[in-house]
mmCIF file of C-alpha atoms in Angstrom:
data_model
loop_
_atom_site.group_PDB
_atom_site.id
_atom_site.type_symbol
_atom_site.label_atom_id
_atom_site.label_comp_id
_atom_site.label_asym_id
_atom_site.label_seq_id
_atom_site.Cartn_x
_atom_site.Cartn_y
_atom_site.Cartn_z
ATOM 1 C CA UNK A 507 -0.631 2.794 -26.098
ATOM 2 C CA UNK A 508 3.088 4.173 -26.636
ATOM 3 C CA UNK A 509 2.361 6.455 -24.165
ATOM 4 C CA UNK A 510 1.061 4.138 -21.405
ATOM 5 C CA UNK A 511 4.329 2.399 -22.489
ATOM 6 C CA UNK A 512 6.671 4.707 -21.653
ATOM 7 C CA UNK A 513 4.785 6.657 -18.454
ATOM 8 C CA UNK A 514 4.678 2.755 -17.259
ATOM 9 C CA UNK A 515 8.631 2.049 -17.364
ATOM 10 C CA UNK A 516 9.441 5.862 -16.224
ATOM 11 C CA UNK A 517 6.752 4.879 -12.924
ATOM 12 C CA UNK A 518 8.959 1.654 -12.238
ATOM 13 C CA UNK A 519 12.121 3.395 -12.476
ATOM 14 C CA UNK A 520 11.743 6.444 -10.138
ATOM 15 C CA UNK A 521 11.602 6.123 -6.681
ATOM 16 C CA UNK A 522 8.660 9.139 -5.148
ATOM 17 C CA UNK A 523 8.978 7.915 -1.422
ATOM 18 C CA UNK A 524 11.508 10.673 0.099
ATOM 19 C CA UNK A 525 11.417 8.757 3.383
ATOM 20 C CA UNK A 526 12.903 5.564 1.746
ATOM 21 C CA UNK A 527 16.829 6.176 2.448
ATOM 22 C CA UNK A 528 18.947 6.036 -0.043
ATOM 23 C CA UNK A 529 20.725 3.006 -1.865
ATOM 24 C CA UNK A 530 22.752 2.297 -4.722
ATOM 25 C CA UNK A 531 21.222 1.676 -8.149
ATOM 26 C CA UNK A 532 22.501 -1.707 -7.942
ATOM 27 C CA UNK A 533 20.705 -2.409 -4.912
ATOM 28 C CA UNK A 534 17.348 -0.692 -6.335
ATOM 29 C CA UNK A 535 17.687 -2.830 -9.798
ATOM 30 C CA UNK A 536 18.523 -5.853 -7.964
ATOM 31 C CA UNK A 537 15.653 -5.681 -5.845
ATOM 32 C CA UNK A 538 13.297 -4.865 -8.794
ATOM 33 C CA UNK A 539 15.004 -7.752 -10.767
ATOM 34 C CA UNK A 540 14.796 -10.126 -7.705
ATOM 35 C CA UNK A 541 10.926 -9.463 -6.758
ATOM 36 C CA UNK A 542 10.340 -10.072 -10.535
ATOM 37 C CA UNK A 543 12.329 -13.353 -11.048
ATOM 38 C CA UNK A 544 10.379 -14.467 -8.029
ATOM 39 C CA UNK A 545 6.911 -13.380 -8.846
ATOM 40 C CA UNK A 546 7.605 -15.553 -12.253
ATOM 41 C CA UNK A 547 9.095 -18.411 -10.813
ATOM 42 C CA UNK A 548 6.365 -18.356 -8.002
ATOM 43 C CA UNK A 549 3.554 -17.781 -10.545
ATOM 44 C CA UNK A 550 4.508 -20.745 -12.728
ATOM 45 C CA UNK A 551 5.329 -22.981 -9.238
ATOM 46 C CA UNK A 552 1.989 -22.029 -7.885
ATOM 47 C CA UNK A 553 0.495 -23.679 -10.872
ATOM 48 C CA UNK A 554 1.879 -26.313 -9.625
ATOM 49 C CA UNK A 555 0.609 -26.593 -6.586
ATOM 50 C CA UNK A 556 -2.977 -25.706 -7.706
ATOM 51 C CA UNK A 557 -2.355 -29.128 -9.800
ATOM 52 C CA UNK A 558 -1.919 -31.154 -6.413
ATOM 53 C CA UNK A 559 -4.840 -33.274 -4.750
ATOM 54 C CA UNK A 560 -5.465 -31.393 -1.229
ATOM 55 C CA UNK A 561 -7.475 -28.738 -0.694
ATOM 56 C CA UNK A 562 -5.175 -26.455 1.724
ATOM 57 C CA UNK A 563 -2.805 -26.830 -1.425
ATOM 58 C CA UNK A 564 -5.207 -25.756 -3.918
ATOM 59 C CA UNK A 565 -5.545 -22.433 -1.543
ATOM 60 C CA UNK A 566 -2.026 -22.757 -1.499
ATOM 61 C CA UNK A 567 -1.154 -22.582 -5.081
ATOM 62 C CA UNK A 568 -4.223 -19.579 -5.524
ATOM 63 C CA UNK A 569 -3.085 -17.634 -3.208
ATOM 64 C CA UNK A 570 1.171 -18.329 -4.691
ATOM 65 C CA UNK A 571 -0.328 -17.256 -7.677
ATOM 66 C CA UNK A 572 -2.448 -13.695 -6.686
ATOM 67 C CA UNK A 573 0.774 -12.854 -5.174
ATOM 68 C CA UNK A 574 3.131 -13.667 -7.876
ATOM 69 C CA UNK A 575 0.721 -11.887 -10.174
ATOM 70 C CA UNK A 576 0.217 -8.254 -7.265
ATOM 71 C CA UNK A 577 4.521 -8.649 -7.003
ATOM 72 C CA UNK A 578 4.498 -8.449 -10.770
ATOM 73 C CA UNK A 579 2.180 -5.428 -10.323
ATOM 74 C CA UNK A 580 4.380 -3.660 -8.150
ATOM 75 C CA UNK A 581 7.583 -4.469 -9.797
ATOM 76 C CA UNK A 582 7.460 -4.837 -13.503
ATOM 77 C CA UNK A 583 4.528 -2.882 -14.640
ATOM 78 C CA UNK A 584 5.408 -2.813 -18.105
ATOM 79 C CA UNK A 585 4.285 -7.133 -18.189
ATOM 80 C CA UNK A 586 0.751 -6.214 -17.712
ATOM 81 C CA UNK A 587 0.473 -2.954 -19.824
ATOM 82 C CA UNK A 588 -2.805 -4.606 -21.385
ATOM 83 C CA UNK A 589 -5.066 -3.987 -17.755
ATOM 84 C CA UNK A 590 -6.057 -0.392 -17.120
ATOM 85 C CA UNK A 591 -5.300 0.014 -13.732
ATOM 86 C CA UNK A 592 -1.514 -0.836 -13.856
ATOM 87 C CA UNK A 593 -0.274 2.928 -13.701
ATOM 88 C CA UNK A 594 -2.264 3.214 -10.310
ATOM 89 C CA UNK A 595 -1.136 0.161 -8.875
ATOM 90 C CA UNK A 596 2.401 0.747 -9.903
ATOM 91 C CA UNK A 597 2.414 4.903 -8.501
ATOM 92 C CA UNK A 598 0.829 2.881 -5.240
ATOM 93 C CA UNK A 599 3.872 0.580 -4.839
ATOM 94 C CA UNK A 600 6.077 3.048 -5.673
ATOM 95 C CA UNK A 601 4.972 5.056 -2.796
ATOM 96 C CA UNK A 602 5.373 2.277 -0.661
ATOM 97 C CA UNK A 603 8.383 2.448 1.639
ATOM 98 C CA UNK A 604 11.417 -0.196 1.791
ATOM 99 C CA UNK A 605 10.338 -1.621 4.948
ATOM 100 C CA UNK A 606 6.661 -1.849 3.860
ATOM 101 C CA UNK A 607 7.702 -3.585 1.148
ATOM 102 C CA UNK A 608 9.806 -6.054 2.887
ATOM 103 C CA UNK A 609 7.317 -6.709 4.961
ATOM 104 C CA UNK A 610 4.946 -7.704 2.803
ATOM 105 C CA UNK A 611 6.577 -10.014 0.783
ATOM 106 C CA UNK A 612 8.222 -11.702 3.885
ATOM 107 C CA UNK A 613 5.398 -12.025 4.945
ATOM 108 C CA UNK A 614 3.188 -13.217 1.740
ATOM 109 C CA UNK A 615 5.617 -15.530 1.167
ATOM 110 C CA UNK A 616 5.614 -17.834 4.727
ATOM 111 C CA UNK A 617 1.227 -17.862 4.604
ATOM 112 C CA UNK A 618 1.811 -20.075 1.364
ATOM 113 C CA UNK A 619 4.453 -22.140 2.894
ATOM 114 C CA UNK A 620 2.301 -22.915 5.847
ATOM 115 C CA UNK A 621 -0.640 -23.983 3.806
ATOM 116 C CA UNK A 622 0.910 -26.508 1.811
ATOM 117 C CA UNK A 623 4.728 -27.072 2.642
ATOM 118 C CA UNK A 624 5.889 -28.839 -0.927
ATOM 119 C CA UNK A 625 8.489 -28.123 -2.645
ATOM 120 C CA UNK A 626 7.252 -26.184 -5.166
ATOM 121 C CA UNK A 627 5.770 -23.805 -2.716
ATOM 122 C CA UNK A 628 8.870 -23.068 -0.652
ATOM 123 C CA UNK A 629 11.037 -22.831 -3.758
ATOM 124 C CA UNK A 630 8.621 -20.548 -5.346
ATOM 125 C CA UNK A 631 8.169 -18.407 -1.935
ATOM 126 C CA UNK A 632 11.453 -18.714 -1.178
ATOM 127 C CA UNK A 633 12.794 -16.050 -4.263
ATOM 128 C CA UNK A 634 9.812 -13.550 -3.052
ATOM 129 C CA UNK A 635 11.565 -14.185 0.939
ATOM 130 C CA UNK A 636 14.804 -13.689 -0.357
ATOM 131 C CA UNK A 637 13.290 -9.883 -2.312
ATOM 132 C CA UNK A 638 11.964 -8.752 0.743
ATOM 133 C CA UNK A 639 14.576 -9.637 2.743
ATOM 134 C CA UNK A 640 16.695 -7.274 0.343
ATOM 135 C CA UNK A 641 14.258 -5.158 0.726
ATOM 136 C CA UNK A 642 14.486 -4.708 4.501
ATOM 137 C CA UNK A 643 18.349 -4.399 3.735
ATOM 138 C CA UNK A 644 17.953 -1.300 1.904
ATOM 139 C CA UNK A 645 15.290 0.055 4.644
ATOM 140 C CA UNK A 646 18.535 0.284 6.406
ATOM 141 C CA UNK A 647 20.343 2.664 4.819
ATOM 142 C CA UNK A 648 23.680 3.216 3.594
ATOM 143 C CA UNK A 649 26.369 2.074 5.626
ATOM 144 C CA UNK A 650 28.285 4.603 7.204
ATOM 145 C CA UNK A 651 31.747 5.672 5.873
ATOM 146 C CA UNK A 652 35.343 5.047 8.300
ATOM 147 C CA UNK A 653 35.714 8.551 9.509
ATOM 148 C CA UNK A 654 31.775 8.685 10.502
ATOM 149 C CA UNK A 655 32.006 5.585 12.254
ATOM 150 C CA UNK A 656 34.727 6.118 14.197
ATOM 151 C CA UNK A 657 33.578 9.684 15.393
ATOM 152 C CA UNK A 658 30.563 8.469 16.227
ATOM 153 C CA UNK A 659 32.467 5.515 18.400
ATOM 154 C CA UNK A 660 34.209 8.158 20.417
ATOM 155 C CA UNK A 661 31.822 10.762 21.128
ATOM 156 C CA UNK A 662 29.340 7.360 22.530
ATOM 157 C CA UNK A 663 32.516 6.487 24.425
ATOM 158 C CA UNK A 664 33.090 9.617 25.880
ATOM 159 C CA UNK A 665 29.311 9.654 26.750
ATOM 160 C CA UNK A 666 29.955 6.010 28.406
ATOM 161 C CA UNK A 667 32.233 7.653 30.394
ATOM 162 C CA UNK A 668 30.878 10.528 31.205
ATOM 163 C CA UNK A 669 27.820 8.381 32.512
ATOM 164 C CA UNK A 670 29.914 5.582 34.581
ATOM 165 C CA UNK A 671 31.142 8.721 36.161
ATOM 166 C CA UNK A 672 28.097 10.247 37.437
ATOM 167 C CA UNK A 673 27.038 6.764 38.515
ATOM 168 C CA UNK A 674 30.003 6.245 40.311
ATOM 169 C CA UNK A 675 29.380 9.752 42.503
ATOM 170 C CA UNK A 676 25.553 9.323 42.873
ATOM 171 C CA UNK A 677 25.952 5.507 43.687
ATOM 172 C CA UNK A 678 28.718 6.198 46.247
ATOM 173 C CA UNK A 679 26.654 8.644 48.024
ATOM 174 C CA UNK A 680 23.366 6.397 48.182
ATOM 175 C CA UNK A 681 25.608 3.808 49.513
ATOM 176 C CA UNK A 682 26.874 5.954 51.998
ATOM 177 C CA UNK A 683 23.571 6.809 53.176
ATOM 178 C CA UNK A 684 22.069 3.568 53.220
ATOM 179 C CA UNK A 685 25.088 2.562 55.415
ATOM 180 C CA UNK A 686 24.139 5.460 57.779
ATOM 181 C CA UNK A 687 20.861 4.915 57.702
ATOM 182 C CA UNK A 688 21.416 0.548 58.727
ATOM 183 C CA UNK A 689 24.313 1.771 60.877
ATOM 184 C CA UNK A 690 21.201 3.992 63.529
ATOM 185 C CA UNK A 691 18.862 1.445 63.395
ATOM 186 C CA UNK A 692 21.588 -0.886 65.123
ATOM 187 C CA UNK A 693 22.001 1.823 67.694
#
């Protein structure tokens, strides 16, 4: 059991995808913390919703609730040490790029919303919105430092130029011949 433990909180606190760029610790943490806070509060909201008197909101609140619980899979495996297959569903997820992950909570989150548009669904989709759309943030990298930026602006405006130039030349002589060309069908 201690080891399950401890291979369970070293799985949620590497990141194994090399093509996910890289981002601050921060950034990582607050996403994990973020997806978490949201899969609670959108477990116990979904609840809430279950307890309403529609149907679409009783698929609502069941289907707030299997996602709460499959974020809290993916992001805090150590909650549900007690079910077998947490170390495989947590090595899955961590495989799982940024933008894959953004997408599908983004996504997860709205199909809720639609269903039954309370407020207890939106506020507890809302926090697993707001972790994916972190997520996506991080799919797009660092941010460049001054002296990168600003070499990279003047080599793309030296290409800009280099391009309006040999439009100017090939567009002058197209013009020219098209003007030759109206210019003996006259005569």
């Amino acid at each position: 059991m201690g080891q399950a433990a401890s291979d369970a909180v070293t799985a949620s606190r590497t990141d194994t995808n090399p093509s996910n760029p890289d981002a601050a610790w921060w950034c990582k943490l607050a996403a994990r913390a973020l997806s978490t806070v949201g899969a609670i509060i959108a477990l116990f909201t979904g609840i809430w919703v279950f307890i309403s008197a529609t149907p679409l909101c009783w698929v609502g609140g069941i289907m707030q609730m299997l996602i709460a619980i499959l974020v809290l899979l993916f992001e805090c495996p150590y909650c549900c040490l007690m079910v077998t297959f947490v170390q495989k569903v947590s090595q899955f997820a961590d495989n799982r790029t940024y933008w894959q992950k953004a997408l599908m909570y983004t996504i997860s989150a709205i199909v809720p919303i639609c269903l039954c548009a309370g407020i207890s669904t939106i506020t507890g989709n809302l926090c697993l919105f707001v972790a994916g759309v972190f997520y996506g943030l991080m799919a797009l990298g660092k941010k460049a430092d001054r002296n990168e930026m600003v070499a990279r602006a003047s080599t793309e405006e030296s290409q800009n130029a280099d391009m309006k130039a040999h439009l100017m030349e090939t567009g002058g002589k197209v013009v020219a011949q098209q003007a030759l060309q109206n210019a003996s069908r006259k005569i």
